[in-house]
XYZ file of C-alpha atoms in Angstrom:
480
model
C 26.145 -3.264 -1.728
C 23.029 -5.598 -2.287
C 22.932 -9.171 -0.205
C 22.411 -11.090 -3.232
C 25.868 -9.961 -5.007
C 29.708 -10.860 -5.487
C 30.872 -8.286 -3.720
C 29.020 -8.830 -0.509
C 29.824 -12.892 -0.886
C 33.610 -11.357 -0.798
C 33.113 -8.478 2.480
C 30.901 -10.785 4.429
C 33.545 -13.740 5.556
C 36.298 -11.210 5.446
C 34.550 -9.128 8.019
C 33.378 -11.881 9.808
C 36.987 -13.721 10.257
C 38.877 -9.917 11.356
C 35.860 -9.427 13.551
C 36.105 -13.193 15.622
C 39.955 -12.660 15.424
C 39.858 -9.183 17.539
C 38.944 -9.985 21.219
C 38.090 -6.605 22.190
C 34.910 -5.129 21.939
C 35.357 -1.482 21.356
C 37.754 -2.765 18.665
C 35.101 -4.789 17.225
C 32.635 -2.085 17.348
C 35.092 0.311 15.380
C 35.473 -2.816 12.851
C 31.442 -2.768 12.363
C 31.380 0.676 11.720
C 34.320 0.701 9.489
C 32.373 -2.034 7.713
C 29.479 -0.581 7.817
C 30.627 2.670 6.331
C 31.783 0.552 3.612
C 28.818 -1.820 2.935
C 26.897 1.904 2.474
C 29.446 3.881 0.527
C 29.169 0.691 -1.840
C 26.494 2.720 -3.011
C 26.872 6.329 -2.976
C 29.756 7.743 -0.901
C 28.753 10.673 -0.719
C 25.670 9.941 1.067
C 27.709 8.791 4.238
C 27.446 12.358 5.142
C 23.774 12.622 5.435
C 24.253 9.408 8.391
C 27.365 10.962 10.006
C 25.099 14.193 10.781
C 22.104 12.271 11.498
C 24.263 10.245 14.219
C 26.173 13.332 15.363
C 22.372 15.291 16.002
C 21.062 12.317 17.673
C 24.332 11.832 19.961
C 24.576 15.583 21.060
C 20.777 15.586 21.376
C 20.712 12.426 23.818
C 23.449 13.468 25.676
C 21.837 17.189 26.506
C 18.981 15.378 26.956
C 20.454 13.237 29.729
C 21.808 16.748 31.411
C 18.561 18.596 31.754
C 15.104 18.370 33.390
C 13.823 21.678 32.340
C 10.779 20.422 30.077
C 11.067 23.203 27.956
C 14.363 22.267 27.103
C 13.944 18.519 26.327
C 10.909 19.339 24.254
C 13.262 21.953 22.240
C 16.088 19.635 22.035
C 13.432 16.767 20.979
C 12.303 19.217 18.321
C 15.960 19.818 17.051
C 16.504 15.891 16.193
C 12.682 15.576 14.797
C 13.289 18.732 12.374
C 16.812 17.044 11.359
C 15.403 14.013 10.860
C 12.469 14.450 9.086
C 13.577 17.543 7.418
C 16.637 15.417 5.401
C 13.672 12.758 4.840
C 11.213 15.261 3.726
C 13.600 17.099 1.340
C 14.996 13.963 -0.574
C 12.103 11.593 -0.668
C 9.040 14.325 -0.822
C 9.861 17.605 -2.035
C 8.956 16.918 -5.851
C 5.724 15.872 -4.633
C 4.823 18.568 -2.643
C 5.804 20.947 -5.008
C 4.121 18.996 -8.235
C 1.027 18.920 -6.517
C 1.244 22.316 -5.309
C 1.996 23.229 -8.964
C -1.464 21.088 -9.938
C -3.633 22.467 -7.212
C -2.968 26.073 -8.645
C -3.715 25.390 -12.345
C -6.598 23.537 -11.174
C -7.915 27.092 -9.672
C -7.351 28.641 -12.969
C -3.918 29.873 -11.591
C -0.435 28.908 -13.721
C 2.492 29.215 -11.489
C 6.124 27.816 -12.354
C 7.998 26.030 -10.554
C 10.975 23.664 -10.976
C 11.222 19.980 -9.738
C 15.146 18.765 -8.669
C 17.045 16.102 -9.899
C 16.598 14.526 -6.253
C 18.628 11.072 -5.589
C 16.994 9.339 -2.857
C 19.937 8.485 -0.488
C 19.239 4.245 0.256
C 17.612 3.183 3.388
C 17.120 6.973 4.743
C 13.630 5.796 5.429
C 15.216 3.449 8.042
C 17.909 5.017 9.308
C 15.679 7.800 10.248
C 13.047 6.307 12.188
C 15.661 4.301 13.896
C 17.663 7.155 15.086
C 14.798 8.821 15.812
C 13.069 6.221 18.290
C 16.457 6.574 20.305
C 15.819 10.486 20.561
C 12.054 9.804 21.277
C 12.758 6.903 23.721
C 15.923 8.836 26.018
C 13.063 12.051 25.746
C 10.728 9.738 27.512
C 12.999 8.135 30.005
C 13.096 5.021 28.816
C 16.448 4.787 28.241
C 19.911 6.793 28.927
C 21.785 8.462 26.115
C 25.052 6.633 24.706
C 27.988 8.197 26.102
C 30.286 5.763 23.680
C 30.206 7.445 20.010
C 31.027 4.557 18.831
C 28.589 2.308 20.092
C 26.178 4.466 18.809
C 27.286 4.966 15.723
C 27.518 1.626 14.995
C 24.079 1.266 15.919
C 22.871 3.625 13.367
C 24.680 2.619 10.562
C 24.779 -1.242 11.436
C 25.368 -2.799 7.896
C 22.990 -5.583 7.982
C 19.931 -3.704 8.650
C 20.779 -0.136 7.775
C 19.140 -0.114 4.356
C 16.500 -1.675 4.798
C 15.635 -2.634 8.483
C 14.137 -4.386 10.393
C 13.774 -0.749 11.857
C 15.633 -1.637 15.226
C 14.657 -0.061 18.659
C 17.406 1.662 20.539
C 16.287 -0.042 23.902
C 16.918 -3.369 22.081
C 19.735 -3.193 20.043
C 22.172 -0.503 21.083
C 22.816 -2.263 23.947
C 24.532 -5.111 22.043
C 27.282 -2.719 21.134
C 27.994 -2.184 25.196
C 28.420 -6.109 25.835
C 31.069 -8.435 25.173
C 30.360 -10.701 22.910
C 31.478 -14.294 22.415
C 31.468 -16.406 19.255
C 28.436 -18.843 19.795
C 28.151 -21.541 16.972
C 24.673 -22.560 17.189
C 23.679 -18.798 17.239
C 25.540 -18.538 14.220
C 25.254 -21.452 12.302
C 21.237 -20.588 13.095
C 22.179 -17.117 10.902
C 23.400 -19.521 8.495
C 19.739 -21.269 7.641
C 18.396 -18.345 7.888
C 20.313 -16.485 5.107
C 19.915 -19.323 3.300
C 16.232 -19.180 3.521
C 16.402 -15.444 2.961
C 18.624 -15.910 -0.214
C 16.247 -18.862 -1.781
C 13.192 -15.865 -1.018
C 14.888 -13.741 -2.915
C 17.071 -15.098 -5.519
C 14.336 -17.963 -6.368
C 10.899 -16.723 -5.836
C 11.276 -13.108 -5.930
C 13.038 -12.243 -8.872
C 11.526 -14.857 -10.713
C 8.287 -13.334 -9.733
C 9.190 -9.964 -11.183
C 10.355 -10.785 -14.755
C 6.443 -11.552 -15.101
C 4.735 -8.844 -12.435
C 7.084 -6.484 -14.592
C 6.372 -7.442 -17.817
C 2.174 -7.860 -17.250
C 2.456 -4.492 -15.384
C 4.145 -2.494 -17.843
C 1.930 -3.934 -20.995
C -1.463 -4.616 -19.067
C -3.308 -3.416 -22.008
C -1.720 -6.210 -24.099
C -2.866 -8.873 -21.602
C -6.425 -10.801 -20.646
C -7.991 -10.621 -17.577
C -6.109 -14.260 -16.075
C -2.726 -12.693 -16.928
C -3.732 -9.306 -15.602
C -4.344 -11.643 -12.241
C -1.459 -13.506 -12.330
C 1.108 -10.433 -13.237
C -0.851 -9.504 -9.635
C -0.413 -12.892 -7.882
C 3.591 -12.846 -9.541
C 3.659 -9.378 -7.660
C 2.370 -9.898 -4.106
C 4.870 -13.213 -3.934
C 7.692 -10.846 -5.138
C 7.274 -8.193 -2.756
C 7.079 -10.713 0.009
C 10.088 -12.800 -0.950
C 11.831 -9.632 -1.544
C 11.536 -7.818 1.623
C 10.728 -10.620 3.950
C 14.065 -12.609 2.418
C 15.948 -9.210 2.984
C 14.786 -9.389 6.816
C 16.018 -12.883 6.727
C 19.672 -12.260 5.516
C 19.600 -9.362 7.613
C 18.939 -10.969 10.885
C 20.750 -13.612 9.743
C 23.722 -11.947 9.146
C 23.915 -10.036 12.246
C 23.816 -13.476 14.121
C 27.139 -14.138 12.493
C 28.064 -10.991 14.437
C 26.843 -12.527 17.687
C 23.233 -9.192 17.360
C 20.136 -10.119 18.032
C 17.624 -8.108 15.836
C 14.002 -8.330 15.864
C 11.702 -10.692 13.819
C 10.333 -8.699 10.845
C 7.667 -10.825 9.058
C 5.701 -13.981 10.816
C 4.040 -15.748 7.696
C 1.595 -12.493 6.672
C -0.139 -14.772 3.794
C -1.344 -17.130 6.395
C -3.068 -14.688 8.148
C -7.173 -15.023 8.783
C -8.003 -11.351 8.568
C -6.552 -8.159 8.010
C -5.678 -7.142 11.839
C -3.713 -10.324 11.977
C -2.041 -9.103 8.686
C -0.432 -6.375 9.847
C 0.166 -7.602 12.564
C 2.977 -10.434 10.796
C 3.924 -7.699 8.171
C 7.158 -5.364 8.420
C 6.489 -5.633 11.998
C 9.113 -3.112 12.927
C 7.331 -0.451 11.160
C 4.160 -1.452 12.155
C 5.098 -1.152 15.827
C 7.474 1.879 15.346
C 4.362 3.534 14.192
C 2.295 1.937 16.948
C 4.058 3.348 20.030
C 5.644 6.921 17.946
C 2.125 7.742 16.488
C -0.941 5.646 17.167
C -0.479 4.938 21.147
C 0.132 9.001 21.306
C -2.734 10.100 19.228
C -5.047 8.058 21.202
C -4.904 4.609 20.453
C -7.765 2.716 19.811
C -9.468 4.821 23.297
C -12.055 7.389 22.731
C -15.242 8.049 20.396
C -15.709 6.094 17.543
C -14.779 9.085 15.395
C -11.150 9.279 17.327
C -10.832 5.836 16.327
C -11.403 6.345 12.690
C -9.071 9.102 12.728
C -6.305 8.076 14.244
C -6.678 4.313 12.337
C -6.995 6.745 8.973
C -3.651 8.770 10.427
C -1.574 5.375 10.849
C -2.344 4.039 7.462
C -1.899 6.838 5.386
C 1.450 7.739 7.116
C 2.714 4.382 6.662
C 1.626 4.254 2.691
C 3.292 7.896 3.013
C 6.534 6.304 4.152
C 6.722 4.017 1.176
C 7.171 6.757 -1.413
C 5.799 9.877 -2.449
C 2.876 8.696 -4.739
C -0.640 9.231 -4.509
C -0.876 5.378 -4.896
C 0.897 4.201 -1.513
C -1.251 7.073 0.293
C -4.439 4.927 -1.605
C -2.983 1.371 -0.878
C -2.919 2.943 3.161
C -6.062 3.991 3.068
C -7.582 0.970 1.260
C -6.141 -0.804 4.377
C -6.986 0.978 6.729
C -10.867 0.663 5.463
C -10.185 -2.760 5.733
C -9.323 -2.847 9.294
C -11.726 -0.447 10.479
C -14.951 -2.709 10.176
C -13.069 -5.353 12.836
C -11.328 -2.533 14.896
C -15.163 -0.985 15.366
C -16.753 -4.356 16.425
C -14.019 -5.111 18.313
C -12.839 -7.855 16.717
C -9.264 -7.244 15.737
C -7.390 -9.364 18.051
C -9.008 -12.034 17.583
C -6.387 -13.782 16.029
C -3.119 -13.972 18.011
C -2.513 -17.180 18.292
C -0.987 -19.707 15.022
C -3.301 -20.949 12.140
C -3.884 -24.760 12.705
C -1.428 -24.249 15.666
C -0.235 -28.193 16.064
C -1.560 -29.185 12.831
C -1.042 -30.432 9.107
C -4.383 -29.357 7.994
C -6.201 -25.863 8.174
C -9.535 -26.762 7.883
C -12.192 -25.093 5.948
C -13.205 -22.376 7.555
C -9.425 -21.295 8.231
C -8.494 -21.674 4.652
C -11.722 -19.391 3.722
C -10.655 -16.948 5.928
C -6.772 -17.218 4.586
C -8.033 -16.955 1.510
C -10.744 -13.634 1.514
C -7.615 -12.031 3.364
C -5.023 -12.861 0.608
C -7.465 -11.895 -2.150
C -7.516 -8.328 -0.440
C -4.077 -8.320 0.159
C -3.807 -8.774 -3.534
C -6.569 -6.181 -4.357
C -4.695 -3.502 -2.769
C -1.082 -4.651 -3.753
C -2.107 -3.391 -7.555
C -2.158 -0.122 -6.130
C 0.985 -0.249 -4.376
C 2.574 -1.393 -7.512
C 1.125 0.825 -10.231
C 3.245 3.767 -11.359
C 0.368 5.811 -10.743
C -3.344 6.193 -9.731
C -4.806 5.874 -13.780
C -2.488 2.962 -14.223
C -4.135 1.040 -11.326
C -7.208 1.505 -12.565
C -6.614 1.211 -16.050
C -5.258 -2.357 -14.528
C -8.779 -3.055 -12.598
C -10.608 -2.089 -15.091
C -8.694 -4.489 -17.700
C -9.107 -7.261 -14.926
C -13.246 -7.136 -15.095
C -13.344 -6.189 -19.016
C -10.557 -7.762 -21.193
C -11.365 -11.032 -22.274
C -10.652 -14.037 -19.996
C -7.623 -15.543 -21.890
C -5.884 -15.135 -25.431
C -4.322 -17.877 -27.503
C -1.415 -15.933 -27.875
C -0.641 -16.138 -24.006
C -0.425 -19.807 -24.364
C 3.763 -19.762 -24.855
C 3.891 -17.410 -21.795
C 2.081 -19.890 -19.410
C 4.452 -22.682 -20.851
C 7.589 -19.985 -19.727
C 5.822 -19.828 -16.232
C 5.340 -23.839 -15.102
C 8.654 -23.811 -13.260
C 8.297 -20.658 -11.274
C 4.311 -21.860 -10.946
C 5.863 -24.863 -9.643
C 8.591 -23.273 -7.209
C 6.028 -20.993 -5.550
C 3.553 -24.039 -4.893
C 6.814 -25.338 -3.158
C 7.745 -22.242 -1.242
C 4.055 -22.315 0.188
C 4.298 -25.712 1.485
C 7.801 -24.880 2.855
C 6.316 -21.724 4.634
C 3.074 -23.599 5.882
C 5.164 -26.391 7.932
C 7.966 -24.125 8.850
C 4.712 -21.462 10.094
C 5.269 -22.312 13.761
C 8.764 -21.547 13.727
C 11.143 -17.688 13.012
C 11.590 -19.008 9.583
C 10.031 -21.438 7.738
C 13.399 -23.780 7.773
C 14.323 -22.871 11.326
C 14.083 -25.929 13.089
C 13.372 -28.495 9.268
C 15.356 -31.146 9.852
C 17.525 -31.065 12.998
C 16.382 -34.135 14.029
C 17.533 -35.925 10.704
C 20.467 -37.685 10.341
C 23.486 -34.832 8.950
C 23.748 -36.522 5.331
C 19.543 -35.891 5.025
C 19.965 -32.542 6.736
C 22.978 -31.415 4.781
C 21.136 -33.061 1.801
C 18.896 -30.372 1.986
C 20.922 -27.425 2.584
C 22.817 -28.452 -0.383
C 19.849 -28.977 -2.587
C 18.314 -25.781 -1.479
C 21.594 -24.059 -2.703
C 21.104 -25.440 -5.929
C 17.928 -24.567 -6.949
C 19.409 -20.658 -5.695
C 22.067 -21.276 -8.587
C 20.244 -23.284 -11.279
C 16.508 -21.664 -10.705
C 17.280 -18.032 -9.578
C 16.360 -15.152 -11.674
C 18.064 -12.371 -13.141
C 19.176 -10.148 -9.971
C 16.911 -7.284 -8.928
C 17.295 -4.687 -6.579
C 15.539 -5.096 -3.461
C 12.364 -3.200 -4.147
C 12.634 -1.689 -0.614
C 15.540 0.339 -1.118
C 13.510 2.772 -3.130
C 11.647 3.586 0.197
C-alpha cells in the first residue's frame, strides 16, 4: 500500500480511530499488527510469509539467547538468525547477480557454461525488515538488551506498518520498547505527525514526482539531449531521490506519531551539508549508523594503520551501495563515495562539521555556500551512477555531458514545460533552508502566528499537493 494513495487515505483514520478507541495495550498491539499485516499484504500476500519466519527465527533465537551463557552456543544461535536473514536477502535480491556474473567471468576465461537466471520478485522492504530484525538478534547477542518474551510486541515491531517498507531502519533498543508501554493519546505529539506528513506528502507528491517525469525522460533518451539537459535530467534526479525517500521518512515518522511511536530522525537537510563526512552523516541516517555500529565499529573503526582505515572505509561503502541493489553501479556510486571521504577521514578532518550551517542565521556566507555547493556538485556527480541502468549507460551519460553540444533549439518547448517545477524546487529550498534548524523544515513555521495565518498555510500547502503534484510514482526505495 503506498503513502501517497486512496487506499491508505481510507486504512489510515480507520486504524487510527479503532486504535484510540481500545484502551488496552496488548489489544492495541494485536490491532498494529493486524494492520500491519494488512498495509503489507496490500502488496503481495504471499510475501507475509517470508516476515512471519523472519520474526519467528528472531523470537526463538532471542529467547535461547537469553537462556544460555555458553559462548559457543550464542555465537551458533547468532549464526542461525544471520544465515536466515541474509540468506532470504541474498536469494531474492542477489542471486541473478551472482550467478550472471559468474556466468561472465567464465566466458571471459574462454569457458561457456549455462546457467539459468529466475524470475525472482523482490519481496518490498526485505532490505529493512532484515537489518532491523537483525540488530535485535545482534544487540540481545551483545547484552545490550533482553529478548521479547511478548510475541506480539515483537512482532509488531518487525512488521510495524509505517516504517516496515522502507525504514527508517529502527533499533530494537529504541523502538520495541514502545510496544511494552502504555500509551496515551497526546495531541500535540500527534497533531506534530500531522505537519510532518504533510511536509512528507508535499516532498513527495510535489517535488519528487515532478522531478522524475524529466530525470526519467532525459535518462532514458540521453543521447537525444545537450549537455544542459543532460545536467538538469541530473539535478531533476538528485531532488527526486531526496524528496522521495526523505518525504517517505517524513510520513513514516509522522504517521507513527499518530500511533503515540517515536521513531528515529532519518534525513537532517543532506544538501546543506559543507563536505562529504557531514553528508552522510544527515543522509538515511538509520542505515548509515546500522552499518556504523554492525560493521564499521567491529572491523576496526577508524583505529589502526592507515591501510585498516582505507579498508574498512572501502568495506562500509561498497556494502551500503551493495544494499541498494544488485548492480555494478550502486557498488561504483559506494565506492565513488567512499573516495570522497577518504581524503578528510586521512587528515582527520571529517568531523569537522557537526554543528548547523549558519546556525542562528538568514545568510550562509560565502565560504559556506562554496563549500555547500562543491559538496552538492559531487553529490550530483555520483547520483548519475546510482541512477543509470547500468555502468555503459553512466558513462555514455558523462560522456554526453562534456561532448554534446551545450543546448538545442529544439529543447526550447521542454524548458517552457519545466518553469513551474523550476519554480517549486527554488521554493522547496528556501522552505528547507529556514526550517534547517528544526526535524523538518515546517516543524516549528508558524506556531507563533495567529491560527487563520497558520492554518492559511497548511491549507495552501495542501493545495499546491492537489493542483501541482505529479503523476504518482512508486517510492524509488521500495526496489531496495
Amino acid at each position: 500500500m503506498l503513502f501517497n494513495s486512496i487506499d491508505f487515505a481510507v486504512f489510515l483514520p480507520l486504524v487510527f480511530f479503532l486504535y484510540w478507541a481500545i484502551k488496552d495495550r496488548k489489544l492495541q498491539n494485536i490491532l498494529l499488527l493486524f494492520a500491519s499485516y494488512v498495509f503489507y499484504g496490500w502488496w503481495d500476500w504471499r510475501f507475509l510469509s517470508l516476515i512471519i519466519f523472519s520474526t519467528l527465527v528472531d523470537y526463538s533465537v532471542g529467547i535461547a539467547l537469553q537462556k544460555t551463557q555458553n559462548n559457543r552456543s550464542r555465537k551458533g544461535l547468532l549464526l542461525v538468525s544471520i544465515l536466515v536473514n541474509l540468506g532470504f536477502l541474498g536469494f531474492f535480491k542477489y542471486y541473478n547477480f551472482f550467478l550472471d556474473n559468474f556466468v561472465a567471468a567464465f566466458t571471459f576465461f574462454g569457458h561457456e557454461i549455462s546457467a539459468s537466471s529466475l524470475n525472482i520478485i523482490l519481496p518490498v522492504g526485505i532490505s529493512f525488515y532484515t537489518f532491523q530484525t537483525l540488530s535485535y538478534t545482534i544487540d540481545v547477542y551483545r547484552g545490550k538488551l533482553n529478548s521479547s518474551q511478548n510475541f506480539i510486541a515483537f512482532a509488531s515491531f518487525v512488521s510495524f506498518f509505517p516504517q516496515l517498507v522502507a525504514g527508517p531502519i529502527e533499533r530494537a533498543t529504541h523502538l520495541l520498547p514502545q510496544f511494552t508501554k502504555d500509551r496515551l493519546f497526546d495531541y500535540h505529539f500527534a497533531t506534530d505527525g500531522l505537519r510532518q506528513i504533510l511536509w512528507g506528502l508535499f516532498k513527495k507528491v510535489v517535488i519528487a514526482d515532478n522531478c522524475a517525469r524529466f530525470a526519467n525522460m532525459i535518462f532514458n533518451n540521453h543521447t537525444e539531449y545537450s549537455s544542459a539537459m543532460l545536467i538538469l535530467g541530473a539535478l531533476f534526479f538528485t531532488f527526486q531521490i531526496y524528496g522521495d525517500f526523505s518525504g517517505y521518512s517524513d510520513i513514516a515518522i509522522g504517521t507513527a506519531r499518530l500511533f503515540g511511536f517515536d521513531l528515529m530522525r532519518n534525513f537532517a537537510f543532506p544538501y546543506f551539508s559543507r563536505d562529504i563526512a557531514e553528508f552522510w552523516r544527515r543522509w538515511h541516517i538509520s542505515l548509515s549508523t546500522w552499518f556504523r555500529d554492525y560493521l564499521y565499529i567491529p572491523l576496526g573503526g577508524s583505529r589502526g594503520s592507515n591501510w585498516l582505515k582505507i579498508r574498512n572505509v572501502f568495506i562500509i561503502f561498497i556494502v551500503s551501495g551493495f544494499w541498494h541493489g544488485a548492480n555494478w553501479t550502486f557498488i561504483v556510486w559506494g565506492a565513488l563515495n567512499a573516495l570522497y571521504f577518504l581524503p578528510q577521514m586521512l587528515i582527520g578532518n571529517n568531523r569537522n562539521h557537526l554543528d548547523i550551517v549558519a546556525e542562528g542565521s538568514i545568510y550562509p556566507g560565502l565560504k559556506n555556500i562554496t563549500k555547500i555547493l562543491v559538496t552538492f556538485v559531487l553529490t550530483v556527480f555520483a547520483w548519475i551512477f546510482f541512477r543509470a541502468e547500468s555502468l555503459s549507460h553512466a558513462f555514455s551519460y558523462l560522456q554526453g555531458i562534456f561532448t554534446h553540444s551545450i543546448f538545442l533549439g529544439t529543447e526550447i518547448s521542454l524548458v517552457a514545460q519545466m518553469i513551474p517545477i523550476l519554480g517549486l524546487l527554488v521554493f522547496f529550498i528556501m522552505i528547507e533552508w529556514l526550517g534547517r534548524e528544526n526535524e523538518y523544515a515546517i516543524e516549528k513555521m508558524g506556531l507563533n502566528w495567529p491560527p487563520y495565518l497558520r492554518y492559511a498555510m497548511y491549507y495552501s500547502y495542501i493545495i499546491i499537493i492537489f493542483f501541482f503534484g505529479g503523476s504518482q510514482q512508486e517510492f524509488i526505495y521500495f526496489q531496495f
